[in-house]
mmCIF file of C-alpha atoms in Angstrom:
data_model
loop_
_atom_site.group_PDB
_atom_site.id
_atom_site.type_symbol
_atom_site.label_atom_id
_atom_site.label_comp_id
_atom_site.label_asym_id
_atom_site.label_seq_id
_atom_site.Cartn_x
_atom_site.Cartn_y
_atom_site.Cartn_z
ATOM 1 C CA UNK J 10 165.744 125.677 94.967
ATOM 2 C CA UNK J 11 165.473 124.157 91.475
ATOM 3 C CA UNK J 12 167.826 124.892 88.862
ATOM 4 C CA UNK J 13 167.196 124.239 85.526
ATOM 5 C CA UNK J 14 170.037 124.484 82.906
ATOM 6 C CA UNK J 15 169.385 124.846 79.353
ATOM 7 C CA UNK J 16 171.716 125.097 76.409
ATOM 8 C CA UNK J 17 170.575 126.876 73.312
ATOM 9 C CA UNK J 18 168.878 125.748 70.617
ATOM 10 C CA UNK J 19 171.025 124.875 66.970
ATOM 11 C CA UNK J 20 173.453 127.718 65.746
ATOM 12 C CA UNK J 21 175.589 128.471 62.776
ATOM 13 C CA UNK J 22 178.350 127.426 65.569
ATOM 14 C CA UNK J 23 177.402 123.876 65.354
ATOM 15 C CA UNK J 24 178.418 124.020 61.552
ATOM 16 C CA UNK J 25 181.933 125.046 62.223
ATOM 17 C CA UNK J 26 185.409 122.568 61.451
ATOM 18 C CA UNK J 27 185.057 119.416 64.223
ATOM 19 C CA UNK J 28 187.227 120.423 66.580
ATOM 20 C CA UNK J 29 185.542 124.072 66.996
ATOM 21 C CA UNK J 30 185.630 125.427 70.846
ATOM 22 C CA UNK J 31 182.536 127.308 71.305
ATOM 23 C CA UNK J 32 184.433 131.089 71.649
ATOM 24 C CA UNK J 33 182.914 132.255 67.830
ATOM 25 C CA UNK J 34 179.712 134.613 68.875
ATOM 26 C CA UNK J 35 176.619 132.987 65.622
ATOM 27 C CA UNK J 36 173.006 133.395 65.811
ATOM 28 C CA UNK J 37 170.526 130.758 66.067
ATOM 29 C CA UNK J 38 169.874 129.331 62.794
ATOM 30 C CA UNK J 39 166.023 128.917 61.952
ATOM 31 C CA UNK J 40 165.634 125.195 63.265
ATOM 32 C CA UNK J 41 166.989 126.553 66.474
ATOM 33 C CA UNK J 42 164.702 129.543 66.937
ATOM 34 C CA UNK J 43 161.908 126.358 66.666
ATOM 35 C CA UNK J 44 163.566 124.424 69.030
ATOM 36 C CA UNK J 45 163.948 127.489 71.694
ATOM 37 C CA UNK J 46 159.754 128.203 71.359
ATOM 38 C CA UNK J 47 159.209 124.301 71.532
ATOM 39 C CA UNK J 48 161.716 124.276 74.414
ATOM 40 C CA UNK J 49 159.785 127.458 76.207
ATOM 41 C CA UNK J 50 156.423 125.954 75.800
ATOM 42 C CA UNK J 51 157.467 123.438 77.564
ATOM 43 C CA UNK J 52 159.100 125.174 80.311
ATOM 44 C CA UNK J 53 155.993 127.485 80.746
ATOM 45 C CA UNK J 54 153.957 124.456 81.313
ATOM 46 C CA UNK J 55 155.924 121.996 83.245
ATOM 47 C CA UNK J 56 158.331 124.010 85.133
ATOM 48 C CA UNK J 57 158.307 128.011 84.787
ATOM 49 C CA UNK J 58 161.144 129.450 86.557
ATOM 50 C CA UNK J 59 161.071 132.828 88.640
ATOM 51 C CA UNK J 60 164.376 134.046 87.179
ATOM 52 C CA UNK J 61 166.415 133.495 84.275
ATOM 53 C CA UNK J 62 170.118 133.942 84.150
ATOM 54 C CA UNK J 63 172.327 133.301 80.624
ATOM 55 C CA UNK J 64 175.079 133.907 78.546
ATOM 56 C CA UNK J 65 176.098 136.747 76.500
ATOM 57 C CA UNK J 66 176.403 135.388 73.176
ATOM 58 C CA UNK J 67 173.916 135.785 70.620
ATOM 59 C CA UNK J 68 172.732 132.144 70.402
ATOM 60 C CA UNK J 69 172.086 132.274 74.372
ATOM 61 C CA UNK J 70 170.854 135.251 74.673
ATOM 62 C CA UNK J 71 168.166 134.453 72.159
ATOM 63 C CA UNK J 72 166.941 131.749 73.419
ATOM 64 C CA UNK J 73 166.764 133.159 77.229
ATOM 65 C CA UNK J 74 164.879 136.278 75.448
ATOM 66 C CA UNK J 75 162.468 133.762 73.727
ATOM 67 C CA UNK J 76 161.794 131.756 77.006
ATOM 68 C CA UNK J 77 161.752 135.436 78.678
ATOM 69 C CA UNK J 78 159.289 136.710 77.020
ATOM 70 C CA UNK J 79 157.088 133.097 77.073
ATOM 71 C CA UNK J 80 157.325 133.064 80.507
ATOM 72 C CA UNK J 81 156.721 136.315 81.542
ATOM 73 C CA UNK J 82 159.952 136.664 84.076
ATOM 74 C CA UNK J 83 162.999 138.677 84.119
ATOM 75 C CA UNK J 84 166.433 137.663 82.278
ATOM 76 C CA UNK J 85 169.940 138.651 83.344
ATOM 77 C CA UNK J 86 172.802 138.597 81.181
ATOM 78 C CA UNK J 87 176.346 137.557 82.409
ATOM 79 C CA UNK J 88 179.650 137.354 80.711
ATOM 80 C CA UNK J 89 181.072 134.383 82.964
ATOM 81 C CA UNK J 90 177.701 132.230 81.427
ATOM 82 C CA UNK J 91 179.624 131.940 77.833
ATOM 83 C CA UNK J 92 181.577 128.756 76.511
ATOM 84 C CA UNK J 93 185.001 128.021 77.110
ATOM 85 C CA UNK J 94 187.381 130.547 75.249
ATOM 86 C CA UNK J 95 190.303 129.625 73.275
ATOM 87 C CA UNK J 96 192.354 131.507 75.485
ATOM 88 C CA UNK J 97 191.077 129.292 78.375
ATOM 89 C CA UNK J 98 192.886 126.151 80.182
ATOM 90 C CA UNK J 99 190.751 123.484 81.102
ATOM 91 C CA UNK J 100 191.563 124.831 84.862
ATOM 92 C CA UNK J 101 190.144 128.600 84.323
ATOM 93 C CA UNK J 102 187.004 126.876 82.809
ATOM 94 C CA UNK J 103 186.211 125.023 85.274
ATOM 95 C CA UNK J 104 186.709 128.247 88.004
ATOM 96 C CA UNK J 105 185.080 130.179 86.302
ATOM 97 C CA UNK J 106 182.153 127.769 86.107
ATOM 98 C CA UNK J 107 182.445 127.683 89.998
ATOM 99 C CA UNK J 108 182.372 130.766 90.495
ATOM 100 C CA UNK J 109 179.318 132.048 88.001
ATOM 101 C CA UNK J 110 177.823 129.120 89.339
ATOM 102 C CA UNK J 111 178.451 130.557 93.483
ATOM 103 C CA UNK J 112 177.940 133.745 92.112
ATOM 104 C CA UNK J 113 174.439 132.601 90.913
ATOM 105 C CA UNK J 114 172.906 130.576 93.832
ATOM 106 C CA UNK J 115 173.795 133.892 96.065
ATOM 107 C CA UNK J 116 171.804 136.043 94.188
ATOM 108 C CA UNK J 117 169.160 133.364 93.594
ATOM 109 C CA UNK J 118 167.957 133.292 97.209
ATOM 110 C CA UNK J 119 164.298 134.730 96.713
ATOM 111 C CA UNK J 120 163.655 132.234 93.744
ATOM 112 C CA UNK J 121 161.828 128.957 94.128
ATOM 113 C CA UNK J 122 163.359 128.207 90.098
ATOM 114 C CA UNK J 123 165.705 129.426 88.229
ATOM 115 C CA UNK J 124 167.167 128.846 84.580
ATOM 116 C CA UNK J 125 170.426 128.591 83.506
ATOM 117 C CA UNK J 126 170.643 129.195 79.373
ATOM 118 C CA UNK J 127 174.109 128.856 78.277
ATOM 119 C CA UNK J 128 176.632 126.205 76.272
ATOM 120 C CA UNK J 129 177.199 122.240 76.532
ATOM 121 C CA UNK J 130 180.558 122.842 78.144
ATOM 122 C CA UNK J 131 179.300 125.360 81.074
ATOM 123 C CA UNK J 132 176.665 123.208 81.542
ATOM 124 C CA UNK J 133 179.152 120.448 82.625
ATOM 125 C CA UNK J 134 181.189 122.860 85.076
ATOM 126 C CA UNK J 135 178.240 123.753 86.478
ATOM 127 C CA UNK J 136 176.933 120.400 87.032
ATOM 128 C CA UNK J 137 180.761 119.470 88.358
ATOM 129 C CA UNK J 138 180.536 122.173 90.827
ATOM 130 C CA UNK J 139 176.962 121.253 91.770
ATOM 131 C CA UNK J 140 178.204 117.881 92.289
ATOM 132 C CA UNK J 141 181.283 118.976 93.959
ATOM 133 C CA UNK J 142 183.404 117.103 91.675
ATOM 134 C CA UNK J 143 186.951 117.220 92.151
ATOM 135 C CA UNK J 144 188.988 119.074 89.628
ATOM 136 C CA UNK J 145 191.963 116.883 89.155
ATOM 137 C CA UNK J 146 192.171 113.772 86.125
ATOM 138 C CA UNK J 147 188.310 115.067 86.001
ATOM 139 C CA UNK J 148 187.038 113.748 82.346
ATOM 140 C CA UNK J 149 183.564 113.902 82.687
ATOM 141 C CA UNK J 150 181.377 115.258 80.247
ATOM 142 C CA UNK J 151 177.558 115.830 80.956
ATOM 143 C CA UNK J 152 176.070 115.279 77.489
ATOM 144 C CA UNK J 153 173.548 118.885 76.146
ATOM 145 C CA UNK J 154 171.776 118.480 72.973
ATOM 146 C CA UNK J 155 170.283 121.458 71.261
ATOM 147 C CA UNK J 156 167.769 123.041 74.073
ATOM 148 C CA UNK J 157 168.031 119.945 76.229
ATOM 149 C CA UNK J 158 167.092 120.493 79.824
ATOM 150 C CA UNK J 159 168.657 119.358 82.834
ATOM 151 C CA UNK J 160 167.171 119.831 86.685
ATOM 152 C CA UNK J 161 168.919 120.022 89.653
ATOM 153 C CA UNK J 162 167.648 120.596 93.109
ATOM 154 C CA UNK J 163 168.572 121.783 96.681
ATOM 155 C CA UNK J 164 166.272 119.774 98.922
ATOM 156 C CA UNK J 165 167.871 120.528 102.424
ATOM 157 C CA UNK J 166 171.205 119.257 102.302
ATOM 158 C CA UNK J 167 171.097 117.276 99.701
ATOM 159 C CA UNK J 168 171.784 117.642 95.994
ATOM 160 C CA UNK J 169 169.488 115.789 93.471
ATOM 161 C CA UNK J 170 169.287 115.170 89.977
ATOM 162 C CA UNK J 171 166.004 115.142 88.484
ATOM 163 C CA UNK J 172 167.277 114.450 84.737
ATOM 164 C CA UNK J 173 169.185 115.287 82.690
ATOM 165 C CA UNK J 174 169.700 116.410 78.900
ATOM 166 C CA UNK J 175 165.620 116.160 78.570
ATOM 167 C CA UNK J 176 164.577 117.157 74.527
ATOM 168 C CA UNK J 177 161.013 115.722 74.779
ATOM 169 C CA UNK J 178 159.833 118.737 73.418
ATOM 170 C CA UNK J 179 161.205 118.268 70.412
ATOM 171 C CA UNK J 180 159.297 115.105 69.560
#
């Protein structure tokens, strides 16, 4: 199975104070909604999934309902898909990235490729847990620009990384 995880295109988020933590709910501003239809082009032509699965906030959402209705495929919302809450330690985060992540490849069974849209810091747990990295002194961070695409892949037993972070079709 092929995964492909995609973070939204630019919100109103990305304008908040420096340290901001991703748990404010903003629309896409107008650049973003561009980047989102460049971003689904793309995806229609190079690598259409069978499924999408995203977050619940607005500047997800919109972007899986863009690529959605691009592709022609069904889009399922979950909860568990949104960025790390205030309320969060690093350790919930990262479990619930695990799970959301388990709970996705079980019900992904049937697909040949899915999509992932959610936020830079799911993105990393669920490239941790598809890695299987451990969760102690873990400081990695898996860089997501605005709609940047990463694929992963279940060939047998083994885990690959196409690329990662891929904005090509912005250019």
């Amino acid at each position: 199975m092929q995964i492909l995880l995609i973070r939204h295109g630019e919100s109103e988020d990305d304008f908040l104070e420096k340290d901001y933590t991703g748990s404010t709910d903003l629309p896409l501003t107008s650049k973003g909604l561009i980047q989102v239809k460049k971003m689904s082009n793309r995806v229609l032509n190079e690598f259409p999934p069978d499924f999408i699965w995203s977050s619940t906030l607005k500047r997800a959402s919109k972007a899986a309902e863009i690529l959605s209705n691009t592709i022609g495929c069904p889009v399922e919302y979950l909860d568990d898909l949104i960025e790390k809450q205030e309320t969060e330690s690093k350790l919930e985060f990262k479990v619930r990235g695990e799970q959301i992540f388990s709970f996705i490849k079980e019900n992904s069974k049937e697909f040949n490729r899915i999509a992932i849209i959610s936020h830079g810091g799911m993105i990393t747990k669920i490239i941790e847990s598809f890695l299987q990295l451990p969760t102690v002194n873990n400081n990695v961070w898996f860089n997501s620009d605005n709609t940047g695409i990463h694929l992963l892949e279940y060939i047998r037993n083994v885990q690959l990384i196409r690329f990662t972070n891929s904005t090509s079709h912005l250019n």
